[in-house]
XYZ file of N, CA and C in Angstrom:
375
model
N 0.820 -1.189 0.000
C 0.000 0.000 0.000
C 0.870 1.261 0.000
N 2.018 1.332 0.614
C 2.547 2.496 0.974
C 3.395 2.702 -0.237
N 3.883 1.201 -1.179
C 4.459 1.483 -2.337
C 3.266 2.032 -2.898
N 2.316 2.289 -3.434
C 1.513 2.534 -4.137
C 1.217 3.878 -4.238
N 0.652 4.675 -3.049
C 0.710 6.065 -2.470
C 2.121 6.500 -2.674
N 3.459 6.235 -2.604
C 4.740 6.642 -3.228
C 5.035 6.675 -4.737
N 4.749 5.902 -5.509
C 4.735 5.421 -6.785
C 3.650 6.861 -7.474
N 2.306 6.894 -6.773
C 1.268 8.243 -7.111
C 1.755 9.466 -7.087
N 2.639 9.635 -5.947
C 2.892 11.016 -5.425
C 4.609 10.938 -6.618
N 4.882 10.702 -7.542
C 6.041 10.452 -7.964
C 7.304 9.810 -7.943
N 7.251 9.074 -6.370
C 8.239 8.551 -5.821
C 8.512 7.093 -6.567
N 9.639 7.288 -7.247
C 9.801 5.204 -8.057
C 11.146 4.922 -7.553
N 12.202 6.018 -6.598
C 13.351 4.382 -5.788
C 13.775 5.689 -4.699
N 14.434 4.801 -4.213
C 15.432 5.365 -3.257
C 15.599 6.893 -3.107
N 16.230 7.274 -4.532
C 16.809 8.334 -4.214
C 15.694 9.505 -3.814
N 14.360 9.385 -4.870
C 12.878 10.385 -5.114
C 12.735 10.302 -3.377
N 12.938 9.456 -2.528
C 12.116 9.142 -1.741
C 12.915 9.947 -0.875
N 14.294 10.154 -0.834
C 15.519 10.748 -0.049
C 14.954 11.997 0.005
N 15.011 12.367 -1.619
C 14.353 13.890 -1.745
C 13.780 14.065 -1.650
N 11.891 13.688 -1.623
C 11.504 14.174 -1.066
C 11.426 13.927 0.559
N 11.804 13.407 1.578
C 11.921 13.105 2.980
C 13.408 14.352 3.226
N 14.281 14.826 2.719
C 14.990 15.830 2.824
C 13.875 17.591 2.327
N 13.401 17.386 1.606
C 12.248 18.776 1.210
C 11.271 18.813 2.298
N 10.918 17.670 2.520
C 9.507 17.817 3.807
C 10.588 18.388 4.975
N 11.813 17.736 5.028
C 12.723 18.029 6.523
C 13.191 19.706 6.889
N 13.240 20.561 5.325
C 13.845 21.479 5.171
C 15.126 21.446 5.444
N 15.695 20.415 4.202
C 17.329 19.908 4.487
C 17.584 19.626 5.646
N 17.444 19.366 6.800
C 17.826 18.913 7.979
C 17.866 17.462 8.113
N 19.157 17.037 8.324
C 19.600 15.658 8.357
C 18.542 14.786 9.452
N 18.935 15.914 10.835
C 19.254 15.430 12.238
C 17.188 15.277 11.980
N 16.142 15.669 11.099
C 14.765 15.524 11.383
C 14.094 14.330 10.178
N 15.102 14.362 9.344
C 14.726 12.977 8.969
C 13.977 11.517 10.039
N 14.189 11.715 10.927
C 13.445 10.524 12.019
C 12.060 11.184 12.088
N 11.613 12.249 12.062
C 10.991 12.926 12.572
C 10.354 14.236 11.530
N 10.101 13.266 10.485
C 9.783 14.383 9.160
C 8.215 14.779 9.183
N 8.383 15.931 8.392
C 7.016 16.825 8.932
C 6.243 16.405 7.033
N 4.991 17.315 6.709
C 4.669 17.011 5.716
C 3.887 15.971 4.686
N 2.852 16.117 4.166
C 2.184 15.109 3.082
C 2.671 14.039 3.354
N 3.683 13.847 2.266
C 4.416 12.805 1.894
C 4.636 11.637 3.493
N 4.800 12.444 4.603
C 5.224 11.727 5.934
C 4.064 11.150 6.620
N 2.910 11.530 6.095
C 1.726 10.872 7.028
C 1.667 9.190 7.096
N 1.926 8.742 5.950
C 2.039 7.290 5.678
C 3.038 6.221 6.008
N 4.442 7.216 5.989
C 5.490 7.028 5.854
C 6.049 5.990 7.318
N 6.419 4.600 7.686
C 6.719 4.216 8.457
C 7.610 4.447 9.383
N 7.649 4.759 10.818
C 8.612 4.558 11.403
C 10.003 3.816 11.172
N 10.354 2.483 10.387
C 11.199 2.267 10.254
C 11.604 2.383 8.739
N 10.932 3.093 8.350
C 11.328 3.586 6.883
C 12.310 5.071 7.357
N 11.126 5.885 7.932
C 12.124 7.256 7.946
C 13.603 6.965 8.784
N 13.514 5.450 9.692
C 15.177 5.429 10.300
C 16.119 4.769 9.376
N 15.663 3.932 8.012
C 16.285 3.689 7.347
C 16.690 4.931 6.664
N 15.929 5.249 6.012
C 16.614 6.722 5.326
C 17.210 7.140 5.968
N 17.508 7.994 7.190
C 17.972 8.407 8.121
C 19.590 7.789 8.104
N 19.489 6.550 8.104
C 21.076 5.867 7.946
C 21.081 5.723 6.587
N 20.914 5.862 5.314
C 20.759 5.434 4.531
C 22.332 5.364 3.727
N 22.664 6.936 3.914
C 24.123 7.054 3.545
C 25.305 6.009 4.239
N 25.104 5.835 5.418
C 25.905 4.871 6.052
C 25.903 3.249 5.760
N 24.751 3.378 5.085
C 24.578 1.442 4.327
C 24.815 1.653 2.987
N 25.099 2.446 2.144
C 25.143 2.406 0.832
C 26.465 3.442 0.626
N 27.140 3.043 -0.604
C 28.061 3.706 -1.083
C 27.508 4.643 -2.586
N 28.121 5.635 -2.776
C 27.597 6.478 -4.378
C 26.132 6.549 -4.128
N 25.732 7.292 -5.157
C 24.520 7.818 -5.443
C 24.217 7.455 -6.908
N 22.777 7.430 -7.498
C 21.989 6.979 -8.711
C 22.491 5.549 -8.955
N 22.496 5.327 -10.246
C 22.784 4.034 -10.670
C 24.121 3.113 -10.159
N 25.426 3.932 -9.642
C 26.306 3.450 -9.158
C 26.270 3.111 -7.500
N 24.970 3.254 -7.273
C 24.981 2.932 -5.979
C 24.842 1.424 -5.652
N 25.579 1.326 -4.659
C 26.192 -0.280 -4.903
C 25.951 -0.603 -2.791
N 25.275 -1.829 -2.430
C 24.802 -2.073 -0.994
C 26.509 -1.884 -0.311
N 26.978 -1.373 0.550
C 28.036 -1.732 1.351
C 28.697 -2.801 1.708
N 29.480 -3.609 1.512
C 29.693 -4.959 1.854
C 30.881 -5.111 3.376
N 30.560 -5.564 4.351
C 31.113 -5.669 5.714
C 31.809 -6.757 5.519
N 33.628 -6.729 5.823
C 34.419 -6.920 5.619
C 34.347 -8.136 7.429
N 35.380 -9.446 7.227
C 34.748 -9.866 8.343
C 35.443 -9.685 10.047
N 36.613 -8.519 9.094
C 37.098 -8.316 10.295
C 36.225 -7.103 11.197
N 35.372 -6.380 10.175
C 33.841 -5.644 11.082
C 33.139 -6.152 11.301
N 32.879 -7.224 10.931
C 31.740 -8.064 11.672
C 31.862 -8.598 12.996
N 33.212 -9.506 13.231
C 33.693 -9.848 13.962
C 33.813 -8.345 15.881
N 34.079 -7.170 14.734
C 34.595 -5.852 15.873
C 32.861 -5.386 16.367
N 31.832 -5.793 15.590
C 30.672 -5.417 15.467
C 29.876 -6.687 16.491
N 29.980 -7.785 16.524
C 29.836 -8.739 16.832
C 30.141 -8.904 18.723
N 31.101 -8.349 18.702
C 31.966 -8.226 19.855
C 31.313 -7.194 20.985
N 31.426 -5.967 20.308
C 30.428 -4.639 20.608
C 28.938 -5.337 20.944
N 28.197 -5.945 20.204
C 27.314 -6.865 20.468
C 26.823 -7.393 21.449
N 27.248 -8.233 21.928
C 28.176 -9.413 22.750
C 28.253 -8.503 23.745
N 29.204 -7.720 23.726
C 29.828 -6.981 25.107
C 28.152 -5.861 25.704
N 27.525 -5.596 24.753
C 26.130 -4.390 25.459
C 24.947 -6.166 26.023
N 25.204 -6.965 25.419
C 23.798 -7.897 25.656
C 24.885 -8.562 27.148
N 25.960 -8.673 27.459
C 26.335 -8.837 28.882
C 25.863 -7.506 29.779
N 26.060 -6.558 29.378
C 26.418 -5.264 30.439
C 24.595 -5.360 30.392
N 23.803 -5.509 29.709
C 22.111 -5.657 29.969
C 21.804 -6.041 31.281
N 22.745 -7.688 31.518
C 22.321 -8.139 32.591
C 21.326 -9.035 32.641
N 20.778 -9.237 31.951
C 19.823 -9.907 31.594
C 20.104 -11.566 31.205
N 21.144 -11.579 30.966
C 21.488 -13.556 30.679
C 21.903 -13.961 29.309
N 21.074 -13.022 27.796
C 21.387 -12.961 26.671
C 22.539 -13.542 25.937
N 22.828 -14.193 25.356
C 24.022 -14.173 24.704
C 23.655 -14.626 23.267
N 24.597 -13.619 22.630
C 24.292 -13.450 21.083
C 25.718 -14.059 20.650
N 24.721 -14.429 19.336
C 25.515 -14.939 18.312
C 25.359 -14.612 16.803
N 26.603 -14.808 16.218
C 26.867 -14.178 15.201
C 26.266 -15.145 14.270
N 25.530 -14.923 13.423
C 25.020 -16.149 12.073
C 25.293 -15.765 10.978
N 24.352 -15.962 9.733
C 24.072 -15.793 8.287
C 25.254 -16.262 7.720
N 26.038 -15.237 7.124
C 26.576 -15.369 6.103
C 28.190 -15.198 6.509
N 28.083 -14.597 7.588
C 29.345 -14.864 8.438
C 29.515 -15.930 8.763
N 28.457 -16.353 9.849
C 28.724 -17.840 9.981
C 29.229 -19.360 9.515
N 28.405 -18.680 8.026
C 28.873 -19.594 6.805
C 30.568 -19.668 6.057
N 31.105 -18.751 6.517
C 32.550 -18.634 6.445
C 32.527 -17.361 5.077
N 31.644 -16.715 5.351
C 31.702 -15.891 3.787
C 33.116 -14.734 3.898
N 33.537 -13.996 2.929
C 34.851 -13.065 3.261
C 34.277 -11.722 3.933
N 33.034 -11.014 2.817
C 32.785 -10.145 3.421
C 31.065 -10.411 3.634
N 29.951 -9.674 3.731
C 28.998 -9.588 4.646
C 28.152 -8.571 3.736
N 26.785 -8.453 3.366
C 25.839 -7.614 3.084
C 25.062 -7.103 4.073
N 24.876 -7.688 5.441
C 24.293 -7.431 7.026
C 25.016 -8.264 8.025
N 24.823 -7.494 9.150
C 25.102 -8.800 10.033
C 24.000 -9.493 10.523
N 23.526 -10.442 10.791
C 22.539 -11.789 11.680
C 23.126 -11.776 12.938
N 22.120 -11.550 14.236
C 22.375 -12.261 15.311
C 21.420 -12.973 15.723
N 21.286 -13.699 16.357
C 20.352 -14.449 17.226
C 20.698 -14.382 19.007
N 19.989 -13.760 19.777
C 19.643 -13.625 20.707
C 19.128 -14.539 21.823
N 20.144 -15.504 22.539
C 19.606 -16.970 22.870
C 19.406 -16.591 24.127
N 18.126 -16.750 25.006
C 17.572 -16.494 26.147
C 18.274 -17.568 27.051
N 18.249 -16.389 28.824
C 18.801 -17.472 29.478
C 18.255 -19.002 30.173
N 17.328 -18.486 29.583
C 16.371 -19.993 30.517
C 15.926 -20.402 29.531
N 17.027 -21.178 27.870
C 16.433 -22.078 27.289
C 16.025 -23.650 27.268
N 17.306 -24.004 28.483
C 17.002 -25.515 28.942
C 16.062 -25.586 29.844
N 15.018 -24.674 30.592
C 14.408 -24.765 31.188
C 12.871 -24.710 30.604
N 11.949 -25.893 30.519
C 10.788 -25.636 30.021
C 9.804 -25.227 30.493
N 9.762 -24.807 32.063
C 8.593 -23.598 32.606
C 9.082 -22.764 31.694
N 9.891 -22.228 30.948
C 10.230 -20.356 30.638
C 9.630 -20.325 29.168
């Protein structure tokens, strides 16, 4: 649905959608989360935080824009960082690294974790 209402209002990729979510913002980076305007009534919460990072997951702009690929010695430093906030929680958590890392790949299109609760051998939980 929300492709559809985007597609009407002119919007057909990425970039239309940047611009207009930067025009509703009045160029302001930091309100992209928090965009005002038409176009924003529909617009999902985790859409406007993707845009929002959008530059930080993608390299170039128009047709040369190409997904970022995570190298596995960031995955690994990312992984760790991870790991180290789901201890300091306190909570019991311990994450693990999956997908495509796991699989021994070189570099990475996302990272996968899985989030293993502490009371999984226990079947009251």
């Amino acid at each position: 649905a929300t492709a559809k209402k985007l597609v009407r209002l002119g919007i057909a990729n990425v970039h239309d959608l940047r611009e207009a979510m930067e025009k509703a913002c009045a160029q302001s980076a930091t309100d992209l989360l928090y965009p005002k305007g038409p176009i924003m009534r529909f617009m999902a919460p985790k859409i406007r935080r993707y845009m929002a990072k959008f530059d930080d997951l993608h390299i170039g702009r128009g047709a040369e824009c190409k997904l970022r690929r995570i190298g596995r010695a960031e995955v690994e430093d990312i992984s760790e960082a991870v790991s180290k906030a789901s201890e300091e929680i306190g909570l019991g958590f311990v994450a693990h690294t999956c997908g495509s890392y796991r699989r021994g790949a070189n570099d990475c299109g996302d990272i996968d974790f899985v989030l293993e609760p502490p009371y999984q051998d226990d079947p009251r939980q």
